[in-house]
Amino acid sequence: MKKMGLDVGEKTIGVAVSDAFGWTAQGLTTIKWDENDYSSATKSIEKIINEHNIEEAVVGLPKNMNGTIGPRGEASQTFAKYLEKQFSINTVLWDERLTTMAAERVLLEADMSRKKRKKVIDKMAAVMILQGYLDANK
């Protein structure tokens, strides 16, 4: 069963997909969208689900450091419910605290320019979200 990892932001959604065995996560793309209009991402997500035979979506849940859920976390919860309803796939919310910072660190260590980092940071965060989930559920 293939899974899709999503790092949902206000303007972009980082996307990663698993291999067929659910062992590894690979960065796929970054979708530009308008958070106030879910339909702005619907076609892109539907295409990924169909092309990769996705059966489950792992949505990053940004929690505050004390474990509480703030506005960004609530937005991710709402988006996960939308995915379930719109595409009839199972969704899992996965604690993503510090994934964007970790992704930034990896890209800095790879000596990637700021301009290039900006283009791939969300995709890299999606990989870290999905890989964390895959590793925890082996």
mmCIF file of C-alpha atoms in Angstrom:
data_model
loop_
_atom_site.group_PDB
_atom_site.id
_atom_site.type_symbol
_atom_site.label_atom_id
_atom_site.label_comp_id
_atom_site.label_asym_id
_atom_site.label_seq_id
_atom_site.Cartn_x
_atom_site.Cartn_y
_atom_site.Cartn_z
ATOM 1 C CA MET A 1 0.000 0.000 0.000
ATOM 2 C CA LYS A 2 1.570 3.279 -1.109
ATOM 3 C CA LYS A 3 1.374 6.310 1.113
ATOM 4 C CA MET A 4 1.642 10.020 0.456
ATOM 5 C CA GLY A 5 3.219 12.466 2.906
ATOM 6 C CA LEU A 6 2.041 16.072 2.920
ATOM 7 C CA ASP A 7 3.577 19.177 4.469
ATOM 8 C CA VAL A 8 0.636 21.586 4.277
ATOM 9 C CA GLY A 9 1.418 25.293 4.359
ATOM 10 C CA GLU A 10 -0.575 28.415 3.585
ATOM 11 C CA LYS A 11 0.801 28.754 0.028
ATOM 12 C CA THR A 12 2.426 25.410 -0.748
ATOM 13 C CA ILE A 13 1.993 21.706 -0.058
ATOM 14 C CA GLY A 14 5.125 19.575 -0.042
ATOM 15 C CA VAL A 15 4.453 16.064 -1.359
ATOM 16 C CA ALA A 16 6.350 12.818 -0.846
ATOM 17 C CA VAL A 17 5.353 9.249 -1.751
ATOM 18 C CA SER A 18 6.430 5.892 -0.367
ATOM 19 C CA ASP A 19 7.703 2.921 -2.288
ATOM 20 C CA ALA A 20 5.274 0.003 -2.708
ATOM 21 C CA PHE A 21 6.638 -1.731 0.406
ATOM 22 C CA GLY A 22 6.256 1.319 2.636
ATOM 23 C CA TRP A 23 9.951 1.408 3.481
ATOM 24 C CA THR A 24 11.186 4.680 2.001
ATOM 25 C CA ALA A 25 9.836 8.120 1.248
ATOM 26 C CA GLN A 26 10.814 10.060 -1.877
ATOM 27 C CA GLY A 27 10.145 13.732 -2.470
ATOM 28 C CA LEU A 28 7.788 14.230 -5.369
ATOM 29 C CA THR A 29 6.737 17.843 -5.819
ATOM 30 C CA THR A 30 5.545 21.065 -4.256
ATOM 31 C CA ILE A 31 2.014 22.161 -5.060
ATOM 32 C CA LYS A 32 1.262 25.877 -5.083
ATOM 33 C CA TRP A 33 -2.209 26.527 -3.672
ATOM 34 C CA ASP A 34 -4.487 28.985 -1.928
ATOM 35 C CA GLU A 35 -5.331 27.743 1.556
ATOM 36 C CA ASN A 36 -8.677 29.544 1.376
ATOM 37 C CA ASP A 37 -9.640 27.579 -1.755
ATOM 38 C CA TYR A 38 -9.024 23.843 -1.399
ATOM 39 C CA SER A 39 -10.045 23.290 -5.013
ATOM 40 C CA SER A 40 -6.789 25.040 -6.010
ATOM 41 C CA ALA A 41 -4.945 21.824 -5.026
ATOM 42 C CA THR A 42 -7.602 19.221 -5.831
ATOM 43 C CA LYS A 43 -6.514 18.354 -9.385
ATOM 44 C CA SER A 44 -2.833 18.060 -8.466
ATOM 45 C CA ILE A 45 -3.545 15.840 -5.470
ATOM 46 C CA GLU A 46 -6.009 13.702 -7.423
ATOM 47 C CA LYS A 47 -3.421 13.158 -10.162
ATOM 48 C CA ILE A 48 -0.800 12.044 -7.598
ATOM 49 C CA ILE A 49 -3.271 9.702 -5.869
ATOM 50 C CA ASN A 50 -4.213 8.081 -9.179
ATOM 51 C CA GLU A 51 -0.707 7.891 -10.704
ATOM 52 C CA HIS A 52 0.866 6.419 -7.564
ATOM 53 C CA ASN A 53 -2.083 4.316 -6.348
ATOM 54 C CA ILE A 54 -2.105 6.112 -2.998
ATOM 55 C CA GLU A 55 -4.236 4.508 -0.316
ATOM 56 C CA GLU A 56 -3.217 6.618 2.680
ATOM 57 C CA ALA A 57 -2.145 10.209 3.272
ATOM 58 C CA VAL A 58 0.119 11.189 6.155
ATOM 59 C CA VAL A 59 -0.500 14.857 6.895
ATOM 60 C CA GLY A 60 2.021 16.745 8.983
ATOM 61 C CA LEU A 61 0.484 18.088 12.194
ATOM 62 C CA PRO A 62 2.424 21.104 13.426
ATOM 63 C CA LYS A 63 2.146 21.142 17.204
ATOM 64 C CA ASN A 64 3.472 23.763 19.570
ATOM 65 C CA MET A 65 6.539 22.663 21.522
ATOM 66 C CA ASN A 66 4.330 22.056 24.585
ATOM 67 C CA GLY A 67 2.198 19.621 22.537
ATOM 68 C CA THR A 68 -0.821 21.873 22.072
ATOM 69 C CA ILE A 69 -2.449 22.449 18.690
ATOM 70 C CA GLY A 70 -2.433 25.992 17.341
ATOM 71 C CA PRO A 71 -3.980 27.567 14.226
ATOM 72 C CA ARG A 72 -1.601 25.795 11.787
ATOM 73 C CA GLY A 73 -2.359 22.457 13.420
ATOM 74 C CA GLU A 74 -6.092 23.111 13.165
ATOM 75 C CA ALA A 75 -5.635 23.954 9.474
ATOM 76 C CA SER A 76 -3.850 20.614 8.935
ATOM 77 C CA GLN A 77 -6.634 18.735 10.740
ATOM 78 C CA THR A 78 -9.251 20.397 8.535
ATOM 79 C CA PHE A 79 -7.245 19.589 5.399
ATOM 80 C CA ALA A 80 -6.896 15.919 6.435
ATOM 81 C CA LYS A 81 -10.687 15.676 6.831
ATOM 82 C CA TYR A 82 -11.086 17.249 3.383
ATOM 83 C CA LEU A 83 -8.744 14.636 1.854
ATOM 84 C CA GLU A 84 -10.723 11.782 3.397
ATOM 85 C CA LYS A 85 -14.026 13.151 2.164
ATOM 86 C CA GLN A 86 -12.843 14.289 -1.288
ATOM 87 C CA PHE A 87 -10.703 11.281 -2.241
ATOM 88 C CA SER A 88 -11.994 8.474 0.020
ATOM 89 C CA ILE A 89 -8.533 7.696 1.359
ATOM 90 C CA ASN A 90 -7.424 7.098 4.914
ATOM 91 C CA THR A 91 -5.551 10.007 6.501
ATOM 92 C CA VAL A 92 -3.185 10.031 9.450
ATOM 93 C CA LEU A 93 -2.004 13.142 11.265
ATOM 94 C CA TRP A 94 1.705 12.922 12.132
ATOM 95 C CA ASP A 95 3.524 15.184 14.582
ATOM 96 C CA GLU A 96 5.838 17.263 12.434
ATOM 97 C CA ARG A 97 7.498 19.420 15.073
ATOM 98 C CA LEU A 98 10.864 20.611 13.803
ATOM 99 C CA THR A 99 10.681 18.814 10.429
ATOM 100 C CA THR A 100 11.000 22.040 8.436
ATOM 101 C CA MET A 101 13.977 23.077 10.577
ATOM 102 C CA ALA A 102 15.553 19.635 10.110
ATOM 103 C CA ALA A 103 14.956 19.809 6.356
ATOM 104 C CA GLU A 104 16.569 23.261 6.277
ATOM 105 C CA ARG A 105 19.595 21.909 8.151
ATOM 106 C CA VAL A 106 20.009 19.000 5.701
ATOM 107 C CA LEU A 107 19.852 21.359 2.741
ATOM 108 C CA LEU A 108 22.318 23.772 4.365
ATOM 109 C CA GLU A 109 24.743 20.906 4.993
ATOM 110 C CA ALA A 110 24.384 20.008 1.315
ATOM 111 C CA ASP A 111 25.548 23.578 0.624
ATOM 112 C CA MET A 112 22.403 24.411 -1.321
ATOM 113 C CA SER A 113 21.795 28.073 -2.140
ATOM 114 C CA ARG A 114 18.972 29.934 -0.396
ATOM 115 C CA LYS A 115 17.080 30.244 -3.697
ATOM 116 C CA LYS A 116 17.244 26.485 -4.346
ATOM 117 C CA ARG A 117 16.399 25.652 -0.708
ATOM 118 C CA LYS A 118 13.235 27.719 -0.939
ATOM 119 C CA LYS A 119 12.087 25.618 -3.909
ATOM 120 C CA VAL A 120 12.551 22.233 -2.216
ATOM 121 C CA ILE A 121 12.131 22.829 1.527
ATOM 122 C CA ASP A 122 8.435 21.836 1.635
ATOM 123 C CA LYS A 123 9.055 18.692 -0.422
ATOM 124 C CA MET A 124 11.936 17.768 1.896
ATOM 125 C CA ALA A 125 9.749 18.348 4.976
ATOM 126 C CA ALA A 126 7.105 16.046 3.431
ATOM 127 C CA VAL A 127 9.783 13.360 3.022
ATOM 128 C CA MET A 128 10.733 13.701 6.694
ATOM 129 C CA ILE A 129 7.085 13.517 7.799
ATOM 130 C CA LEU A 130 6.404 10.416 5.717
ATOM 131 C CA GLN A 131 9.703 8.692 6.568
ATOM 132 C CA GLY A 132 9.110 9.296 10.284
ATOM 133 C CA TYR A 133 5.695 7.690 9.979
ATOM 134 C CA LEU A 134 7.021 4.750 7.945
ATOM 135 C CA ASP A 135 9.865 4.107 10.389
ATOM 136 C CA ALA A 136 7.528 4.210 13.407
ATOM 137 C CA ASN A 137 5.107 1.739 11.797
ATOM 138 C CA LYS A 138 7.459 -0.991 10.549
#
